[in-house]
PDB file of C-alpha atoms in Angstrom:
ATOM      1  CA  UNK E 761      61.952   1.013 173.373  1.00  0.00           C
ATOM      2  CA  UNK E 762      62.625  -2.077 171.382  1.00  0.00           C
ATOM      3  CA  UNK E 763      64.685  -1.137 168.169  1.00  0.00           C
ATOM      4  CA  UNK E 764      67.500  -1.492 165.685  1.00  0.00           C
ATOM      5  CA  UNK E 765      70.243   0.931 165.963  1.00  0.00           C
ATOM      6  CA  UNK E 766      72.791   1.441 163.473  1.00  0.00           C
ATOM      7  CA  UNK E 767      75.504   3.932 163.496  1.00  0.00           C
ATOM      8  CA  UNK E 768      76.798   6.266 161.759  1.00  0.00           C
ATOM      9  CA  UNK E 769      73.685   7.442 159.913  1.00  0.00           C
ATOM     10  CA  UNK E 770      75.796   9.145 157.270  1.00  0.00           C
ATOM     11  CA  UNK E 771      79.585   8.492 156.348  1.00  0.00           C
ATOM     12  CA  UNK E 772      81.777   9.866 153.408  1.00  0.00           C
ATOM     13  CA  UNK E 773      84.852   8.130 153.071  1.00  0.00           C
ATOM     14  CA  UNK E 774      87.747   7.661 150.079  1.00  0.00           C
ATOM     15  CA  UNK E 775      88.496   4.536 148.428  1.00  0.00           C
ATOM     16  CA  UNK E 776      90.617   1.918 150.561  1.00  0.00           C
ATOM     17  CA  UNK E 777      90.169   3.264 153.935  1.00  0.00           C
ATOM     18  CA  UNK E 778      88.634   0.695 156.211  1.00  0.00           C
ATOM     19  CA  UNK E 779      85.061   1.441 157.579  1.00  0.00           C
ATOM     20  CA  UNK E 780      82.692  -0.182 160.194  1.00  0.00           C
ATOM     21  CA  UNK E 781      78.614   0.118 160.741  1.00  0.00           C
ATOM     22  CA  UNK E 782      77.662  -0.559 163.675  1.00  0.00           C
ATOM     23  CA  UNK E 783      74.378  -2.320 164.704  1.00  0.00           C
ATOM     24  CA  UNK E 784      72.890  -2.949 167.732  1.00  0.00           C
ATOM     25  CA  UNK E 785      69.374  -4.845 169.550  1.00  0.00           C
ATOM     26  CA  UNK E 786      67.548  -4.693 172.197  1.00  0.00           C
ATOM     27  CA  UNK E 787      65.268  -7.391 171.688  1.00  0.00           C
ATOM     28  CA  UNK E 788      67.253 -10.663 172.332  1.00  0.00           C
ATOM     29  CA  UNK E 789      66.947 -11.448 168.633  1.00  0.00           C
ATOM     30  CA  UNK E 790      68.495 -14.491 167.548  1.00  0.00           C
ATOM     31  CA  UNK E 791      68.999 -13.519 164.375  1.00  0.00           C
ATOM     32  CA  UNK E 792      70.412 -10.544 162.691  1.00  0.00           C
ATOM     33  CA  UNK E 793      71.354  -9.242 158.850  1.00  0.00           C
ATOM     34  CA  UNK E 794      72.331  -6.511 156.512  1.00  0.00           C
ATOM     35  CA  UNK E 795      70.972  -5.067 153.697  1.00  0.00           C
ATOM     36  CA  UNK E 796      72.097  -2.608 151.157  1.00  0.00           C
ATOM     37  CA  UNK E 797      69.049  -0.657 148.876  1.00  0.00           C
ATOM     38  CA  UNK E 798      69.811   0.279 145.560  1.00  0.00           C
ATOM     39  CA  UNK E 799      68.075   2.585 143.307  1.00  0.00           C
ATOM     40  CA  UNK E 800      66.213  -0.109 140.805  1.00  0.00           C
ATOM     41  CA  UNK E 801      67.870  -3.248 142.853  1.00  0.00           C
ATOM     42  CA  UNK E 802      65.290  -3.126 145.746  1.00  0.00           C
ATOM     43  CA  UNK E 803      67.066  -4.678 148.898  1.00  0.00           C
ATOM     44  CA  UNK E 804      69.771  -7.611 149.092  1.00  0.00           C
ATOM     45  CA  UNK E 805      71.343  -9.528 151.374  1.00  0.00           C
ATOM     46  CA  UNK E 806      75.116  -8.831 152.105  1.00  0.00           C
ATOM     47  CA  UNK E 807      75.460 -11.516 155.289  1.00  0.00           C
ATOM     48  CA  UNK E 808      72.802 -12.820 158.109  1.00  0.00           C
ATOM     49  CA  UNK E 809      73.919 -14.489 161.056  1.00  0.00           C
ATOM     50  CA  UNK E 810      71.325 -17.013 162.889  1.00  0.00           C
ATOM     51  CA  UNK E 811      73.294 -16.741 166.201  1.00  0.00           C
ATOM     52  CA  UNK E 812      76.588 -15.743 168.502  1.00  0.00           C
ATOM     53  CA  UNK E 813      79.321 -16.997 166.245  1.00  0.00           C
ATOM     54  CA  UNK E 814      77.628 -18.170 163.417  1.00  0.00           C
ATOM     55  CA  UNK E 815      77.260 -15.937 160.208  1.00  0.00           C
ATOM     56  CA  UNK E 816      76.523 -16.773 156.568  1.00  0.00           C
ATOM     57  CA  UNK E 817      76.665 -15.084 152.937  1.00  0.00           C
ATOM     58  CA  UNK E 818      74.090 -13.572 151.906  1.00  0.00           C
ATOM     59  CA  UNK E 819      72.700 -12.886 147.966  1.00  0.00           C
ATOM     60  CA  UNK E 820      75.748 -10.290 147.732  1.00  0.00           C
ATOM     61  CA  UNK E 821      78.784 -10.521 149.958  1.00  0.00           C
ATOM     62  CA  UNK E 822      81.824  -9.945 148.483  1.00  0.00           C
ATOM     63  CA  UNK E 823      83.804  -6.968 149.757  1.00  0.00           C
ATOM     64  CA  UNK E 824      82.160  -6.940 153.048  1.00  0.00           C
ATOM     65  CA  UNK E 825      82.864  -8.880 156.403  1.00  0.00           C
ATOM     66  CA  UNK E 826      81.035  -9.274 159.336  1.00  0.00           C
ATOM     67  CA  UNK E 827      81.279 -10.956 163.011  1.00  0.00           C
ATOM     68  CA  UNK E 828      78.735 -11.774 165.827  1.00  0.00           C
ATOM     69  CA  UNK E 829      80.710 -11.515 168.846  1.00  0.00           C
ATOM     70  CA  UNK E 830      77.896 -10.939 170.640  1.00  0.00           C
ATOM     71  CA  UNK E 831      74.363 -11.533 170.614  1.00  0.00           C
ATOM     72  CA  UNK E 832      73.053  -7.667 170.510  1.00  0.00           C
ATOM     73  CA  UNK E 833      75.494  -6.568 168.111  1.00  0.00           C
ATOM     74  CA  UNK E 834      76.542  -7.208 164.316  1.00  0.00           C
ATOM     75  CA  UNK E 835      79.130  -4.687 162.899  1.00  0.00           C
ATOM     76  CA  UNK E 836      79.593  -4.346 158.915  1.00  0.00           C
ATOM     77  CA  UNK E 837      83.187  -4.033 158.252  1.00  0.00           C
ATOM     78  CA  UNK E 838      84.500  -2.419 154.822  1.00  0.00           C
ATOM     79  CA  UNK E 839      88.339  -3.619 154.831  1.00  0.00           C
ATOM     80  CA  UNK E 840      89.227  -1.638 151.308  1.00  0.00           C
ATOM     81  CA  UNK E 841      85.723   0.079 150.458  1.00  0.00           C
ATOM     82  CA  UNK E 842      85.236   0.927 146.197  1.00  0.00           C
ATOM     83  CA  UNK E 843      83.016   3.563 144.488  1.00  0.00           C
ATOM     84  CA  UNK E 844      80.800   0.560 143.938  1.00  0.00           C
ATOM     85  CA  UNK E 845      80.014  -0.002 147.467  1.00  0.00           C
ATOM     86  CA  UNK E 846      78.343   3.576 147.917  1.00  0.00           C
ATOM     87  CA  UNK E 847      74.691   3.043 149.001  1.00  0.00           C
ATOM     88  CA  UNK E 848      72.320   2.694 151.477  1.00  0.00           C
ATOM     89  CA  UNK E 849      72.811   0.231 154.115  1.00  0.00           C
ATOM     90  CA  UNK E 850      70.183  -1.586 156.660  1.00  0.00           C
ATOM     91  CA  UNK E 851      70.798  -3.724 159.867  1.00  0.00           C
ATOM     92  CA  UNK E 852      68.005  -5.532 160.801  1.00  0.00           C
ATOM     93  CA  UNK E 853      67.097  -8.416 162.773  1.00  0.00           C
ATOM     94  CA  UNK E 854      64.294 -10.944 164.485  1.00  0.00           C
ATOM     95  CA  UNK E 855      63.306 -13.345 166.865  1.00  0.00           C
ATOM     96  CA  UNK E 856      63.860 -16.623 164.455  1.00  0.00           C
ATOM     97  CA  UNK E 857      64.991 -15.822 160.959  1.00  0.00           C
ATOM     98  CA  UNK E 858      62.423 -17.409 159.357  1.00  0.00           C
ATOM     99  CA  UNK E 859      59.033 -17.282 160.484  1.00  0.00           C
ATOM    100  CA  UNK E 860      59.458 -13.671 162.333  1.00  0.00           C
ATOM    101  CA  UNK E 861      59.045  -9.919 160.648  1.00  0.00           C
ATOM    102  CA  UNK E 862      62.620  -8.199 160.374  1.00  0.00           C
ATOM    103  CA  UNK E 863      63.077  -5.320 162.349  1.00  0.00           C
ATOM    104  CA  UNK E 864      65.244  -2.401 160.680  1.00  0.00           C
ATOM    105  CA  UNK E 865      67.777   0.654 161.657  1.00  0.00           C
ATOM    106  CA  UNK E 866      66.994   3.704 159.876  1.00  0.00           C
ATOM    107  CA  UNK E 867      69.989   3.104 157.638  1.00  0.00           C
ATOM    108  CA  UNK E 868      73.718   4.286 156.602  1.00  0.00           C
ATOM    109  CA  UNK E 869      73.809   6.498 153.844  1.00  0.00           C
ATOM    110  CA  UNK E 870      77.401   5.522 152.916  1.00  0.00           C
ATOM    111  CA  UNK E 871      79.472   7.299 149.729  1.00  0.00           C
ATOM    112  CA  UNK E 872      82.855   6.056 148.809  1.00  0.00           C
ATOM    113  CA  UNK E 873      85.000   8.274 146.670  1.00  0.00           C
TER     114      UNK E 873
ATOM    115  CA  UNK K 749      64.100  12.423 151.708  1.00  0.00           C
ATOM    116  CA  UNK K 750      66.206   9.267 151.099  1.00  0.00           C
ATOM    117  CA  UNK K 751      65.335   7.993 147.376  1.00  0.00           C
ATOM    118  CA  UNK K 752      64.532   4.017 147.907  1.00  0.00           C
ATOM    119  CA  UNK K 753      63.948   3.480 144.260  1.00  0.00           C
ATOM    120  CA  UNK K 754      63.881   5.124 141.027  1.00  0.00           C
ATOM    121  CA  UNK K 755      60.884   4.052 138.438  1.00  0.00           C
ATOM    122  CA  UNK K 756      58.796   2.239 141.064  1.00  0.00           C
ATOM    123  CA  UNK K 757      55.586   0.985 140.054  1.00  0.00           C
ATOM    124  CA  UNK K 758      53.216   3.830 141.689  1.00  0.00           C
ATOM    125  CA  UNK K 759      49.568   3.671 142.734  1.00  0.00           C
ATOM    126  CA  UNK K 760      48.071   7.073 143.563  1.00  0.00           C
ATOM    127  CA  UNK K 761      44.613   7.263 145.775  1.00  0.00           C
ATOM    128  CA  UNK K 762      41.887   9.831 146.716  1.00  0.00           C
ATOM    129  CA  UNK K 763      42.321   9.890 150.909  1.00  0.00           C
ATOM    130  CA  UNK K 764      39.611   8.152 152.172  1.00  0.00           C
ATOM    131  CA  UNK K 765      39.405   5.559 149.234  1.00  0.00           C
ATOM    132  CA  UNK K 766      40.848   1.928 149.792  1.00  0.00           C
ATOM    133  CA  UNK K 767      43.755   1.068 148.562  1.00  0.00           C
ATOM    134  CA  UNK K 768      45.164  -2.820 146.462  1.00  0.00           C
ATOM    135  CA  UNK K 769      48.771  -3.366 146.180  1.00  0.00           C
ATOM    136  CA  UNK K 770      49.636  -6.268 144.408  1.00  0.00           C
ATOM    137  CA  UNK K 771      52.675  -8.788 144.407  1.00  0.00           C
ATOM    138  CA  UNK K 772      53.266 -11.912 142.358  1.00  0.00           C
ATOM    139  CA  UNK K 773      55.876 -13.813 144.418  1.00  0.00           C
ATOM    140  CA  UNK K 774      58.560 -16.340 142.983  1.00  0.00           C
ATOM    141  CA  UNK K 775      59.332 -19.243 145.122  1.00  0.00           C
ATOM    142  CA  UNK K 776      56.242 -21.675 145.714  1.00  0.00           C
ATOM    143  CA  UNK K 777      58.536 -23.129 148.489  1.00  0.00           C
ATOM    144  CA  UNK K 778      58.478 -19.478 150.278  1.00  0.00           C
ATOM    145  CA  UNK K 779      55.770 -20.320 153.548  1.00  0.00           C
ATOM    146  CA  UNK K 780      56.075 -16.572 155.180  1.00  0.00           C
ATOM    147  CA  UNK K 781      54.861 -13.255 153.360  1.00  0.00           C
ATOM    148  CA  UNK K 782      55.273 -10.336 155.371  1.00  0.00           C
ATOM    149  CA  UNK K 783      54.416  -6.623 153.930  1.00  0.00           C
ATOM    150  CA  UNK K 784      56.773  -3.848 154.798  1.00  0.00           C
ATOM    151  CA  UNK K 785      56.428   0.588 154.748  1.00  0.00           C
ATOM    152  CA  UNK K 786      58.951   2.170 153.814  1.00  0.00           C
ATOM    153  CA  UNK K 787      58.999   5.937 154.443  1.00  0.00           C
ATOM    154  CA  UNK K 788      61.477   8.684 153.199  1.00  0.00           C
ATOM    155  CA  UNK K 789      64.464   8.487 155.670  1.00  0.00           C
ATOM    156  CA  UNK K 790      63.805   5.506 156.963  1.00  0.00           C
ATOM    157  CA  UNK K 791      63.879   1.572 157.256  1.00  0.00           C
ATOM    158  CA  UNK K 792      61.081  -0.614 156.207  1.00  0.00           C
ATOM    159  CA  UNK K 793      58.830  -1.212 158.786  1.00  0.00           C
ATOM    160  CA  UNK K 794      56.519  -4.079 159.554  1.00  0.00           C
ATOM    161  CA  UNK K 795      52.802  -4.047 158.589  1.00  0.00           C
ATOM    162  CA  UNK K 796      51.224  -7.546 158.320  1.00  0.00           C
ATOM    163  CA  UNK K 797      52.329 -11.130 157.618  1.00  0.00           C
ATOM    164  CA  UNK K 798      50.937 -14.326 156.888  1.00  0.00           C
ATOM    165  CA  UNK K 799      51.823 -17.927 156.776  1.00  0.00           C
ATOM    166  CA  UNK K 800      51.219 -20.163 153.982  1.00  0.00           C
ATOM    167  CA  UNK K 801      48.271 -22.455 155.485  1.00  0.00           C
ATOM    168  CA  UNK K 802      46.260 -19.154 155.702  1.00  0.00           C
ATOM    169  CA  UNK K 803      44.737 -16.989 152.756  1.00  0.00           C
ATOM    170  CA  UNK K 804      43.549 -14.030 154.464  1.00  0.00           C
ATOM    171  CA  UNK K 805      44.934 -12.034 157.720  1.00  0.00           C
ATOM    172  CA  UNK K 806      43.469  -8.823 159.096  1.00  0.00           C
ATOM    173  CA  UNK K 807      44.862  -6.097 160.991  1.00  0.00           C
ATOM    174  CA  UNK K 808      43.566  -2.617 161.958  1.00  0.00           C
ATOM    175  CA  UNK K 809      43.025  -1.235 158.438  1.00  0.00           C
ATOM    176  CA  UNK K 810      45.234  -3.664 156.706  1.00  0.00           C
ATOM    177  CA  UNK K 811      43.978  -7.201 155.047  1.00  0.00           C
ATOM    178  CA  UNK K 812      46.633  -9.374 153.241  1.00  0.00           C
ATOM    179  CA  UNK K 813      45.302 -11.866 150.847  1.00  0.00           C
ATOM    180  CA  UNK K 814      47.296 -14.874 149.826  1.00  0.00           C
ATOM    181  CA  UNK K 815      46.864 -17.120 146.542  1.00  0.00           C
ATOM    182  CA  UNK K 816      49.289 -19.581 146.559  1.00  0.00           C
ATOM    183  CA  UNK K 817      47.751 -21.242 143.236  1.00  0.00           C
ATOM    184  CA  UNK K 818      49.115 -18.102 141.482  1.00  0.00           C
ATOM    185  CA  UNK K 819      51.524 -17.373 143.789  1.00  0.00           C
ATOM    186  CA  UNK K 820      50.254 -14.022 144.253  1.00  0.00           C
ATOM    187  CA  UNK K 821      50.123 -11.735 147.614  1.00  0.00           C
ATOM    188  CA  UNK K 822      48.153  -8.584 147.990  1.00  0.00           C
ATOM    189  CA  UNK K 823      47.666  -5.733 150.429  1.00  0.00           C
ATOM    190  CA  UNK K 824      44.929  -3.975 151.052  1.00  0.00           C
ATOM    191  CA  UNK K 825      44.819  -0.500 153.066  1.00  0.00           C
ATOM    192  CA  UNK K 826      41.269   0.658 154.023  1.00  0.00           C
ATOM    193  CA  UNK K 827      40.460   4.418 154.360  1.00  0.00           C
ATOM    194  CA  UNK K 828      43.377   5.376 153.217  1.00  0.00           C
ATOM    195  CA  UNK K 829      45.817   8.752 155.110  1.00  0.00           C
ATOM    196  CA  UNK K 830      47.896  10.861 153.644  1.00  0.00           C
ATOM    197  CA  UNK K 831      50.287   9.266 156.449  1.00  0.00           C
ATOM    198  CA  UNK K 832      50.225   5.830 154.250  1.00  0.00           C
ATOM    199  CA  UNK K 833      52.000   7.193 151.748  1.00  0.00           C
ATOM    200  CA  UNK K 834      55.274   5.578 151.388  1.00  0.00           C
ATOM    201  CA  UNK K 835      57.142   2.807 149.164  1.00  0.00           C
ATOM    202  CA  UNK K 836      55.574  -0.647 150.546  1.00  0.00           C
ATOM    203  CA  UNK K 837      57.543  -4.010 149.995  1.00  0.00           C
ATOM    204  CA  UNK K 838      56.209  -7.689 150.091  1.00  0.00           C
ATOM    205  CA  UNK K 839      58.511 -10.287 151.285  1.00  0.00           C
ATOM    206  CA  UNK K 840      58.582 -14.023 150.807  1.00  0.00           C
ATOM    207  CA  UNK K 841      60.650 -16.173 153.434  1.00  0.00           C
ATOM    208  CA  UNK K 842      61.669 -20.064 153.545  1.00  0.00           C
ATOM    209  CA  UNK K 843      64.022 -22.272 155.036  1.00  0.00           C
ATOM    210  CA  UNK K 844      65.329 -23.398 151.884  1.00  0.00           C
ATOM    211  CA  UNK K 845      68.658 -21.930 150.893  1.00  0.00           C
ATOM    212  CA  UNK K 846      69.224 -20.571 154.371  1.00  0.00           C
ATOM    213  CA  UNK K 847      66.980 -18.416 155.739  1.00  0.00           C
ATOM    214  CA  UNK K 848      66.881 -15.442 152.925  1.00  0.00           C
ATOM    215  CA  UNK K 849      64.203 -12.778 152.960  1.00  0.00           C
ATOM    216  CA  UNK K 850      63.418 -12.220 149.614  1.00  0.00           C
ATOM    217  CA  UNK K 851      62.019  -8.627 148.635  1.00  0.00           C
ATOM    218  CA  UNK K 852      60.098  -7.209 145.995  1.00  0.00           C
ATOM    219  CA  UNK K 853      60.482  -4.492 144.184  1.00  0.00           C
ATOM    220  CA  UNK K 854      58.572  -1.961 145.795  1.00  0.00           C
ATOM    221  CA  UNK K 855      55.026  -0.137 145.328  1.00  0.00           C
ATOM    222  CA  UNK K 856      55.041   3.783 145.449  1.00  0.00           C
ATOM    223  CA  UNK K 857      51.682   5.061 147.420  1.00  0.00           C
ATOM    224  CA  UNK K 858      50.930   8.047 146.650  1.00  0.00           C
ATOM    225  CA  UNK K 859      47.908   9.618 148.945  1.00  0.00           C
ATOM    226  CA  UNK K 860      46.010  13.070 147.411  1.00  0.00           C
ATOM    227  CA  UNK K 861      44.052  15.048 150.046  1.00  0.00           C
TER     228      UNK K 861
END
């Protein structure tokens, strides 16, 4: 089945302790992004990458790194998460970037404390 | 359920009834719309899209209309099920400014039986 998984689905963490979301696809996408939703925000962009090795900031990217080792997979790394950074996050990705619909995970419910 | 947005604009429909969910758009560069669902618990899905050089695109219950003089996208759901009701988000895409996906705020459909 051709889909977006993300990992973990929920995480509770304290403030400072390093954190990573997985996401993986099965679809040979080239490209790939995160989003986090916030209540009256809607959903922005934290990083996209439009290929293996190549990533880019998205509308909201500070505190948050990312890397595209690989083509299937593009983790979301929280090196000293804040309070601030508690929401819900989405992976997604498809086959150009541009001109293709955006696949999703079924999100991370993440809350920093 | 998750909560994907507080104060949503909300349309409510009779099951059975068609339903019109509008979107004004921002960027008269943007030459991809796509319309996402959004259920509780999970990530937006894909319903329809359309490119600029079109106005109208049909799928199997779904119609999205494009004006591009008023830069204004809608949705239209025909017959509408109590399984439509969800949050739905437009989406406006161009290659300008690298590739972002911008969202909109949301529409709340509610469905009564």
């Amino acid at each position: 089945e051709a889909q977006v998984t993300q990992n973990p689905r929920y995480l509770i963490t304290v403030t400072g302790k390093k954190l990573t979301v997985t996401c993986s696809q099965n679809m040979n996408h080239e490209y790939m992004s995160w989003y986090r939703q916030d209540p009256g925000l809607g959903l922005r962009q934290i990083y996209y990458s439009m290929n293996v090795e190549v990533t880019d900031k998205g509308d909201v990217p500070e505190g948050y790194k990312v890397s595209r080792k690989e083509k299937r997979n593009f983790p979301l790394i929280l090196e000293s998460p804040s309070p601030n950074q508690t929401s819900l996050y989405f992976c997604a990705s498809s086959l150009t970037g541009w001109d293709s619909p955006l696949h999703f995970g079924n999100g991370t419910r993440l809350t920093v404390t | 359920g998750e909560s994907v947005g507080l104060h949503l604009p909300t349309l409510s429909v009779q099951e059975g009834d068609n339903s019109i969910i509008n979107c004004a758009y921002s960027n008269s560069a943007s030459d991809y719309f796509i319309w996402y669902k959004q259920e509780s618990g999970k990530g937006p899905q894909f319903i329809i899209d359309i490119r600029s050089n079109m106005d109208k695109r049909q799928g199997q219950r779904v119609t999205v209309l494009l004006n591009k003089t008023v830069k204004h996208l809608s949705l239209q759901i025909a017959a509408t099920q109590p399984g439509d009701s969800a949050v739905y988000f437009c989406a406006e895409n161009n290659e300008v400014g690298g590739f972002k996906t911008i969202f909109g705020a949301g529409t709340r459909l509610f469905v009564k039986a």
